[in-house]
PDB file of C-alpha atoms in Angstrom:
ATOM      1  CA  MET A 292      -3.467  -7.956 -19.306  1.00  0.00           C
ATOM      2  CA  ARG A 293       0.104  -9.185 -18.312  1.00  0.00           C
ATOM      3  CA  LEU A 294       0.591  -7.770 -14.777  1.00  0.00           C
ATOM      4  CA  SER A 295       3.658  -8.004 -13.088  1.00  0.00           C
ATOM      5  CA  LEU A 296       3.953  -7.779  -8.871  1.00  0.00           C
ATOM      6  CA  PHE A 297       6.436  -5.991  -7.031  1.00  0.00           C
ATOM      7  CA  ILE A 298       5.642  -7.286  -3.269  1.00  0.00           C
ATOM      8  CA  THR A 299       7.042  -4.542  -0.527  1.00  0.00           C
ATOM      9  CA  CYS A 300       9.661  -5.584   2.155  1.00  0.00           C
ATOM     10  CA  TYR A 301       6.805  -5.741   4.787  1.00  0.00           C
ATOM     11  CA  ASN A 302       4.381  -8.038   2.535  1.00  0.00           C
ATOM     12  CA  ASP A 303       7.573 -10.267   1.753  1.00  0.00           C
ATOM     13  CA  THR A 304       8.844 -10.905   5.167  1.00  0.00           C
ATOM     14  CA  MET A 305       5.286 -10.404   7.734  1.00  0.00           C
ATOM     15  CA  PHE A 306       2.258 -10.296   5.535  1.00  0.00           C
ATOM     16  CA  PRO A 307       2.248 -12.961   2.818  1.00  0.00           C
ATOM     17  CA  GLU A 308      -1.329 -12.968   2.028  1.00  0.00           C
ATOM     18  CA  THR A 309      -1.775  -9.529   1.089  1.00  0.00           C
ATOM     19  CA  GLY A 310       0.203 -10.419  -1.913  1.00  0.00           C
ATOM     20  CA  LYS A 311      -1.832 -13.082  -3.073  1.00  0.00           C
ATOM     21  CA  ALA A 312      -4.987 -11.425  -2.087  1.00  0.00           C
ATOM     22  CA  VAL A 313      -3.745  -9.328  -5.049  1.00  0.00           C
ATOM     23  CA  VAL A 314      -3.636 -11.966  -7.229  1.00  0.00           C
ATOM     24  CA  ARG A 315      -6.906 -13.345  -7.020  1.00  0.00           C
ATOM     25  CA  VAL A 316      -8.276 -10.766  -7.194  1.00  0.00           C
ATOM     26  CA  LEU A 317      -6.650  -9.670 -10.445  1.00  0.00           C
ATOM     27  CA  GLU A 318      -6.971 -12.781 -11.603  1.00  0.00           C
ATOM     28  CA  ARG A 319     -10.748 -12.981 -11.067  1.00  0.00           C
ATOM     29  CA  LEU A 320     -10.620  -9.856 -13.468  1.00  0.00           C
ATOM     30  CA  GLY A 321      -8.739 -12.035 -15.787  1.00  0.00           C
ATOM     31  CA  HIS A 322      -5.726 -10.406 -15.914  1.00  0.00           C
ATOM     32  CA  ASP A 323      -2.342 -12.819 -15.674  1.00  0.00           C
ATOM     33  CA  ILE A 324       0.217 -12.218 -13.471  1.00  0.00           C
ATOM     34  CA  SER A 325       3.907 -11.706 -13.631  1.00  0.00           C
ATOM     35  CA  PHE A 326       6.532 -12.024 -10.446  1.00  0.00           C
ATOM     36  CA  PRO A 327       9.708 -11.618 -11.369  1.00  0.00           C
ATOM     37  CA  HIS A 328      11.671 -13.596  -8.507  1.00  0.00           C
ATOM     38  CA  GLU A 329      14.577 -10.902  -8.877  1.00  0.00           C
ATOM     39  CA  GLN A 330      12.767  -8.231  -7.162  1.00  0.00           C
ATOM     40  CA  THR A 331      13.907  -6.834  -4.110  1.00  0.00           C
ATOM     41  CA  CYS A 332      13.351  -3.279  -2.379  1.00  0.00           C
ATOM     42  CA  CYS A 333      12.279  -0.385  -3.096  1.00  0.00           C
ATOM     43  CA  GLY A 334      15.248   1.874  -2.160  1.00  0.00           C
ATOM     44  CA  GLN A 335      13.010   3.577   0.536  1.00  0.00           C
ATOM     45  CA  MET A 336      14.267   2.939   3.326  1.00  0.00           C
ATOM     46  CA  HIS A 337      17.666   3.986   2.678  1.00  0.00           C
ATOM     47  CA  TRP A 338      16.136   7.297   1.007  1.00  0.00           C
ATOM     48  CA  ASN A 339      14.456   8.384   3.779  1.00  0.00           C
ATOM     49  CA  THR A 340      17.710   7.634   6.418  1.00  0.00           C
ATOM     50  CA  GLY A 341      19.519  10.094   4.936  1.00  0.00           C
ATOM     51  CA  TYR A 342      21.281   7.482   2.792  1.00  0.00           C
ATOM     52  CA  LEU A 343      21.164   8.654  -0.769  1.00  0.00           C
ATOM     53  CA  LYS A 344      23.720   6.991  -2.713  1.00  0.00           C
ATOM     54  CA  GLU A 345      23.077   3.951  -1.610  1.00  0.00           C
ATOM     55  CA  ALA A 346      19.617   3.811  -2.834  1.00  0.00           C
ATOM     56  CA  VAL A 347      20.155   4.476  -6.078  1.00  0.00           C
ATOM     57  CA  PRO A 348      22.006   0.745  -7.110  1.00  0.00           C
ATOM     58  CA  ILE A 349      18.501  -0.344  -4.975  1.00  0.00           C
ATOM     59  CA  ILE A 350      16.298   1.555  -7.629  1.00  0.00           C
ATOM     60  CA  ARG A 351      18.118   0.874 -10.811  1.00  0.00           C
ATOM     61  CA  HIS A 352      17.560  -2.475  -9.591  1.00  0.00           C
ATOM     62  CA  PHE A 353      14.215  -2.232  -9.611  1.00  0.00           C
ATOM     63  CA  VAL A 354      13.879  -0.092 -13.059  1.00  0.00           C
ATOM     64  CA  ASN A 355      15.686  -3.012 -14.570  1.00  0.00           C
ATOM     65  CA  VAL A 356      13.852  -5.490 -12.937  1.00  0.00           C
ATOM     66  CA  PHE A 357      10.024  -4.150 -14.424  1.00  0.00           C
ATOM     67  CA  ARG A 358      11.498  -2.093 -17.578  1.00  0.00           C
ATOM     68  CA  ASP A 359       9.059  -4.423 -19.580  1.00  0.00           C
ATOM     69  CA  ALA A 360       6.110  -4.583 -17.396  1.00  0.00           C
ATOM     70  CA  GLU A 361       3.276  -3.494 -19.275  1.00  0.00           C
ATOM     71  CA  ALA A 362       1.831  -1.975 -15.643  1.00  0.00           C
ATOM     72  CA  VAL A 363       3.738  -2.610 -12.281  1.00  0.00           C
ATOM     73  CA  VAL A 364       0.879  -3.416  -9.183  1.00  0.00           C
ATOM     74  CA  ILE A 365       1.885  -2.478  -5.816  1.00  0.00           C
ATOM     75  CA  PRO A 366       0.144  -3.168  -2.704  1.00  0.00           C
ATOM     76  CA  SER A 367       1.370  -0.459  -0.399  1.00  0.00           C
ATOM     77  CA  SER A 368       0.857   3.884  -1.184  1.00  0.00           C
ATOM     78  CA  SER A 369       3.994   4.273   0.123  1.00  0.00           C
ATOM     79  CA  CYS A 370       6.008   2.530  -1.559  1.00  0.00           C
ATOM     80  CA  VAL A 371       4.501   3.837  -4.780  1.00  0.00           C
ATOM     81  CA  ALA A 372       5.346   7.352  -3.290  1.00  0.00           C
ATOM     82  CA  MET A 373       8.403   6.508  -3.144  1.00  0.00           C
ATOM     83  CA  ILE A 374       8.695   5.658  -6.138  1.00  0.00           C
ATOM     84  CA  ARG A 375       6.954   8.543  -8.113  1.00  0.00           C
ATOM     85  CA  ASP A 376       8.498  11.167  -5.655  1.00  0.00           C
ATOM     86  CA  HIS A 377      12.333  10.076  -5.605  1.00  0.00           C
ATOM     87  CA  TYR A 378      13.570   8.297  -8.747  1.00  0.00           C
ATOM     88  CA  PRO A 379      12.942  11.298 -11.186  1.00  0.00           C
ATOM     89  CA  LYS A 380      15.797  12.789  -7.992  1.00  0.00           C
ATOM     90  CA  ALA A 381      17.849   9.658  -7.613  1.00  0.00           C
ATOM     91  CA  ALA A 382      18.089   9.228 -11.459  1.00  0.00           C
ATOM     92  CA  GLU A 383      18.561  13.101 -12.155  1.00  0.00           C
ATOM     93  CA  ALA A 384      21.399  13.545  -9.452  1.00  0.00           C
ATOM     94  CA  SER A 385      23.202  10.188 -11.273  1.00  0.00           C
ATOM     95  CA  GLY A 386      23.894  12.660 -14.092  1.00  0.00           C
ATOM     96  CA  ASP A 387      23.201   9.326 -16.363  1.00  0.00           C
ATOM     97  CA  ALA A 388      20.800  10.666 -18.531  1.00  0.00           C
ATOM     98  CA  ALA A 389      19.499   7.294 -19.879  1.00  0.00           C
ATOM     99  CA  PHE A 390      19.019   6.226 -16.390  1.00  0.00           C
ATOM    100  CA  VAL A 391      16.933   9.703 -16.470  1.00  0.00           C
ATOM    101  CA  ARG A 392      14.906   8.335 -19.133  1.00  0.00           C
ATOM    102  CA  GLU A 393      14.177   5.121 -18.080  1.00  0.00           C
ATOM    103  CA  VAL A 394      12.556   6.201 -15.534  1.00  0.00           C
ATOM    104  CA  GLU A 395      10.679   8.516 -16.772  1.00  0.00           C
ATOM    105  CA  ALA A 396       9.328   5.717 -19.160  1.00  0.00           C
ATOM    106  CA  LEU A 397       8.770   3.868 -16.341  1.00  0.00           C
ATOM    107  CA  LEU A 398       6.394   5.407 -14.429  1.00  0.00           C
ATOM    108  CA  PRO A 399       3.238   6.244 -15.646  1.00  0.00           C
ATOM    109  CA  ARG A 400       2.935   2.653 -15.686  1.00  0.00           C
ATOM    110  CA  VAL A 401       3.687   2.094 -12.101  1.00  0.00           C
ATOM    111  CA  TRP A 402       0.116   1.650  -9.561  1.00  0.00           C
ATOM    112  CA  GLU A 403      -1.017   0.771  -6.284  1.00  0.00           C
ATOM    113  CA  PHE A 404      -3.432  -1.633  -6.003  1.00  0.00           C
ATOM    114  CA  SER A 405      -7.174   0.041  -5.431  1.00  0.00           C
ATOM    115  CA  GLU A 406      -5.271   3.085  -7.997  1.00  0.00           C
ATOM    116  CA  PHE A 407      -5.418   0.429  -9.867  1.00  0.00           C
ATOM    117  CA  LEU A 408      -8.470  -0.948  -9.982  1.00  0.00           C
ATOM    118  CA  VAL A 409     -10.366   2.383  -9.671  1.00  0.00           C
ATOM    119  CA  LYS A 410      -8.182   4.605 -12.231  1.00  0.00           C
ATOM    120  CA  LYS A 411      -6.376   2.503 -15.039  1.00  0.00           C
ATOM    121  CA  LEU A 412      -9.038  -0.633 -15.398  1.00  0.00           C
ATOM    122  CA  GLY A 413     -12.423   1.252 -14.407  1.00  0.00           C
ATOM    123  CA  VAL A 414     -13.332  -0.730 -11.665  1.00  0.00           C
ATOM    124  CA  GLU A 415     -14.339  -0.346  -8.274  1.00  0.00           C
ATOM    125  CA  ASP A 416     -16.603  -3.408  -8.125  1.00  0.00           C
ATOM    126  CA  VAL A 417     -14.556  -6.969  -7.951  1.00  0.00           C
ATOM    127  CA  GLY A 418     -17.268  -9.100  -6.853  1.00  0.00           C
ATOM    128  CA  ALA A 419     -15.890  -9.836  -3.264  1.00  0.00           C
ATOM    129  CA  GLU A 420     -18.169 -11.047  -0.498  1.00  0.00           C
ATOM    130  CA  PHE A 421     -17.162  -9.798   3.116  1.00  0.00           C
ATOM    131  CA  PRO A 422     -20.179  -9.375   5.743  1.00  0.00           C
ATOM    132  CA  HIS A 423     -19.055  -7.615   8.619  1.00  0.00           C
ATOM    133  CA  ARG A 424     -18.299  -3.688  10.092  1.00  0.00           C
ATOM    134  CA  VAL A 425     -15.459  -2.037   8.799  1.00  0.00           C
ATOM    135  CA  THR A 426     -13.436   0.849   8.950  1.00  0.00           C
ATOM    136  CA  TYR A 427     -10.917   2.841   6.788  1.00  0.00           C
ATOM    137  CA  HIS A 428      -7.690   4.467   8.201  1.00  0.00           C
ATOM    138  CA  ALA A 429      -6.017   6.275   4.645  1.00  0.00           C
ATOM    139  CA  SER A 430      -2.358   6.078   5.183  1.00  0.00           C
ATOM    140  CA  CYS A 431      -1.044  10.008   4.734  1.00  0.00           C
ATOM    141  CA  HIS A 432       1.226   8.228   1.964  1.00  0.00           C
ATOM    142  CA  SER A 433      -2.365   7.398  -0.278  1.00  0.00           C
ATOM    143  CA  LEU A 434      -3.890  10.865   1.141  1.00  0.00           C
ATOM    144  CA  ARG A 435      -0.992  13.343   1.097  1.00  0.00           C
ATOM    145  CA  GLY A 436       1.127  11.498  -1.308  1.00  0.00           C
ATOM    146  CA  LEU A 437      -0.993   9.798  -4.405  1.00  0.00           C
ATOM    147  CA  GLU A 438      -3.985  11.837  -3.151  1.00  0.00           C
ATOM    148  CA  LEU A 439      -6.354   8.875  -3.658  1.00  0.00           C
ATOM    149  CA  GLY A 440      -8.889  10.232  -2.311  1.00  0.00           C
ATOM    150  CA  ASP A 441     -12.037   8.480  -2.215  1.00  0.00           C
ATOM    151  CA  VAL A 442     -10.770   5.673  -4.779  1.00  0.00           C
ATOM    152  CA  PRO A 443     -10.360   2.678  -2.342  1.00  0.00           C
ATOM    153  CA  LEU A 444     -13.954   3.679  -0.436  1.00  0.00           C
ATOM    154  CA  ARG A 445     -15.540   3.295  -3.627  1.00  0.00           C
ATOM    155  CA  LEU A 446     -13.700  -0.025  -3.895  1.00  0.00           C
ATOM    156  CA  LEU A 447     -15.271  -1.058  -0.040  1.00  0.00           C
ATOM    157  CA  ARG A 448     -19.052   0.617  -1.137  1.00  0.00           C
ATOM    158  CA  ASN A 449     -19.645  -2.054  -3.463  1.00  0.00           C
ATOM    159  CA  VAL A 450     -18.769  -5.459  -1.375  1.00  0.00           C
ATOM    160  CA  ARG A 451     -21.427  -7.030  -0.829  1.00  0.00           C
ATOM    161  CA  GLY A 452     -22.462  -7.643   2.654  1.00  0.00           C
ATOM    162  CA  LEU A 453     -19.886  -4.785   4.279  1.00  0.00           C
ATOM    163  CA  GLU A 454     -20.809  -2.242   7.020  1.00  0.00           C
ATOM    164  CA  LEU A 455     -18.162   0.769   5.518  1.00  0.00           C
ATOM    165  CA  ILE A 456     -18.314   2.744   9.239  1.00  0.00           C
ATOM    166  CA  GLU A 457     -16.995   5.702   8.278  1.00  0.00           C
ATOM    167  CA  LEU A 458     -13.544   6.711  10.976  1.00  0.00           C
ATOM    168  CA  LYS A 459     -13.063  10.545  12.836  1.00  0.00           C
ATOM    169  CA  ASN A 460     -10.102  12.500  12.008  1.00  0.00           C
ATOM    170  CA  VAL A 461     -10.228   9.758   9.232  1.00  0.00           C
ATOM    171  CA  ASP A 462      -6.894  12.263   7.479  1.00  0.00           C
ATOM    172  CA  ARG A 463      -4.438  12.324  10.524  1.00  0.00           C
ATOM    173  CA  CYS A 464      -1.061   9.882  10.574  1.00  0.00           C
ATOM    174  CA  CYS A 465      -1.637   6.765  12.600  1.00  0.00           C
ATOM    175  CA  GLY A 466       2.016   7.597  13.886  1.00  0.00           C
ATOM    176  CA  PHE A 467       4.241   5.350  12.116  1.00  0.00           C
ATOM    177  CA  GLY A 468       6.021   7.202   9.352  1.00  0.00           C
ATOM    178  CA  GLY A 469       8.847   4.008   9.293  1.00  0.00           C
ATOM    179  CA  THR A 470      11.617   5.131  11.893  1.00  0.00           C
ATOM    180  CA  PHE A 471       9.228   8.316  12.494  1.00  0.00           C
ATOM    181  CA  ALA A 472       7.908   5.864  15.462  1.00  0.00           C
ATOM    182  CA  ILE A 473      11.837   4.672  16.063  1.00  0.00           C
ATOM    183  CA  LYS A 474      13.487   7.699  16.824  1.00  0.00           C
ATOM    184  CA  ASN A 475       9.956   9.347  17.937  1.00  0.00           C
ATOM    185  CA  ALA A 476       8.530   6.690  20.161  1.00  0.00           C
ATOM    186  CA  ASP A 477       6.930   9.240  22.847  1.00  0.00           C
ATOM    187  CA  VAL A 478       4.575  11.316  20.159  1.00  0.00           C
ATOM    188  CA  SER A 479       4.315   7.872  17.859  1.00  0.00           C
ATOM    189  CA  THR A 480       2.003   6.394  20.782  1.00  0.00           C
ATOM    190  CA  GLU A 481       0.227   9.415  21.673  1.00  0.00           C
ATOM    191  CA  MET A 482      -0.664   9.067  17.634  1.00  0.00           C
ATOM    192  CA  LEU A 483      -1.028   6.439  17.757  1.00  0.00           C
ATOM    193  CA  GLY A 484      -3.196   6.191  20.948  1.00  0.00           C
ATOM    194  CA  GLU A 485      -5.905   9.005  19.298  1.00  0.00           C
ATOM    195  CA  LYS A 486      -5.787   6.774  16.065  1.00  0.00           C
ATOM    196  CA  MET A 487      -7.314   3.621  17.716  1.00  0.00           C
ATOM    197  CA  ALA A 488     -10.081   5.738  20.199  1.00  0.00           C
ATOM    198  CA  SER A 489     -11.211   6.755  17.106  1.00  0.00           C
ATOM    199  CA  ILE A 490     -10.731   2.967  15.633  1.00  0.00           C
ATOM    200  CA  GLU A 491     -13.269   1.921  19.215  1.00  0.00           C
ATOM    201  CA  GLU A 492     -15.396   4.305  18.858  1.00  0.00           C
ATOM    202  CA  THR A 493     -16.825   3.241  15.377  1.00  0.00           C
ATOM    203  CA  HIS A 494     -16.952  -0.095  16.887  1.00  0.00           C
ATOM    204  CA  ALA A 495     -15.369  -2.139  13.710  1.00  0.00           C
ATOM    205  CA  GLU A 496     -14.697  -5.939  13.624  1.00  0.00           C
ATOM    206  CA  ILE A 497     -12.011  -4.555  10.846  1.00  0.00           C
ATOM    207  CA  CYS A 498      -9.627  -1.528  10.224  1.00  0.00           C
ATOM    208  CA  THR A 499      -8.737  -1.906   6.675  1.00  0.00           C
ATOM    209  CA  ALA A 500      -6.131   0.560   4.763  1.00  0.00           C
ATOM    210  CA  VAL A 501      -4.046   0.179   1.532  1.00  0.00           C
ATOM    211  CA  ASP A 502      -0.854   0.063   3.552  1.00  0.00           C
ATOM    212  CA  ASN A 503       0.678  -2.942   5.807  1.00  0.00           C
ATOM    213  CA  SER A 504       2.852  -0.750   8.010  1.00  0.00           C
ATOM    214  CA  CYS A 505      -0.103   1.644   9.113  1.00  0.00           C
ATOM    215  CA  LEU A 506      -1.851  -1.344   9.674  1.00  0.00           C
ATOM    216  CA  MET A 507       1.208  -3.148  11.715  1.00  0.00           C
ATOM    217  CA  HIS A 508       1.451  -0.111  14.052  1.00  0.00           C
ATOM    218  CA  ILE A 509      -2.568  -0.056  14.406  1.00  0.00           C
ATOM    219  CA  SER A 510      -2.823  -4.104  14.416  1.00  0.00           C
ATOM    220  CA  GLY A 511       0.257  -4.274  17.384  1.00  0.00           C
ATOM    221  CA  GLY A 512      -1.563  -1.185  19.428  1.00  0.00           C
ATOM    222  CA  LEU A 513      -5.125  -3.139  18.983  1.00  0.00           C
ATOM    223  CA  HIS A 514      -3.676  -6.259  20.142  1.00  0.00           C
ATOM    224  CA  ARG A 515      -2.644  -4.830  23.311  1.00  0.00           C
ATOM    225  CA  GLN A 516      -5.762  -2.984  24.140  1.00  0.00           C
ATOM    226  CA  ASN A 517      -7.431  -6.092  23.592  1.00  0.00           C
ATOM    227  CA  ALA A 518      -9.419  -4.129  21.999  1.00  0.00           C
ATOM    228  CA  GLY A 519     -11.191  -6.971  19.738  1.00  0.00           C
ATOM    229  CA  VAL A 520     -10.892  -5.054  16.035  1.00  0.00           C
ATOM    230  CA  LYS A 521      -8.679  -6.809  13.386  1.00  0.00           C
ATOM    231  CA  ALA A 522      -6.611  -5.052  10.930  1.00  0.00           C
ATOM    232  CA  MET A 523      -6.332  -5.979   7.284  1.00  0.00           C
ATOM    233  CA  HIS A 524      -5.059  -5.004   4.252  1.00  0.00           C
ATOM    234  CA  ILE A 525      -7.790  -4.117   1.031  1.00  0.00           C
ATOM    235  CA  ALA A 526      -6.339  -6.268  -0.695  1.00  0.00           C
ATOM    236  CA  GLU A 527      -7.857  -9.444   1.093  1.00  0.00           C
ATOM    237  CA  ILE A 528     -10.863  -7.850   1.637  1.00  0.00           C
ATOM    238  CA  LEU A 529     -12.069  -7.750  -2.202  1.00  0.00           C
ATOM    239  CA  ALA A 530     -10.456 -11.217  -2.365  1.00  0.00           C
ATOM    240  CA  SER A 531     -13.044 -12.666  -0.334  1.00  0.00           C
ATOM    241  CA  THR A 532     -15.917 -14.344  -1.478  1.00  0.00           C
ATOM    242  CA  GLY A 533     -17.656 -14.710   2.126  1.00  0.00           C
ATOM    243  CA  GLY A 534     -15.851 -13.185   5.505  1.00  0.00           C
ATOM    244  CA  VAL A 535     -12.754 -13.819   7.622  1.00  0.00           C
ATOM    245  CA  GLN A 536     -11.318 -16.962   7.192  1.00  0.00           C
TER     246      GLN A 536
END
């Protein structure tokens, strides 16, 4: 397949290795990857903070950029949930029937990275090797938004050398939530503390997830505690052929 890659704001500005890892995995599976340089943001930040009118031009731009894509792969359940849940609402509110039709036509071709591998391609073994103890954090958008269930775990279980350790209370939020962590810092900090305690109980070397936003939050807390646990996006694990570089 010829796939189009959408790189989220977090990945673009702070975690470029995640996007590179996505490309390595998909190319290993024999697919051609394109990266439309005119892409920007999915509009989630504007939408979630109440700037609905300002989000619409960004949403229109995303639709214009990826209108002809065979499939759009995104290493973030958060952004995919934004697109699936809120693009139809934005299009409907615009009163533009053509815009509504374009959104409806594009949505079935937009996939979260692990979801694309398992549900679209039917691949659970991507030929990775990662000899480390790993635990998995289920981000809220992956669990409740996209309902990925055990999709990421099925990929991790097929990574050679990887010891997957179950995370207690895996369904609990890490306390990030984008602007939630800023507007409700005390609550966010308490939630992060519970998540970090669960991670440390696993004695894992790596905590992974499908969203770098959660991992950034978790990683910051673990670093401040000198916990010795590294956070890593699942794409980087699946791209690995030998472990942490």
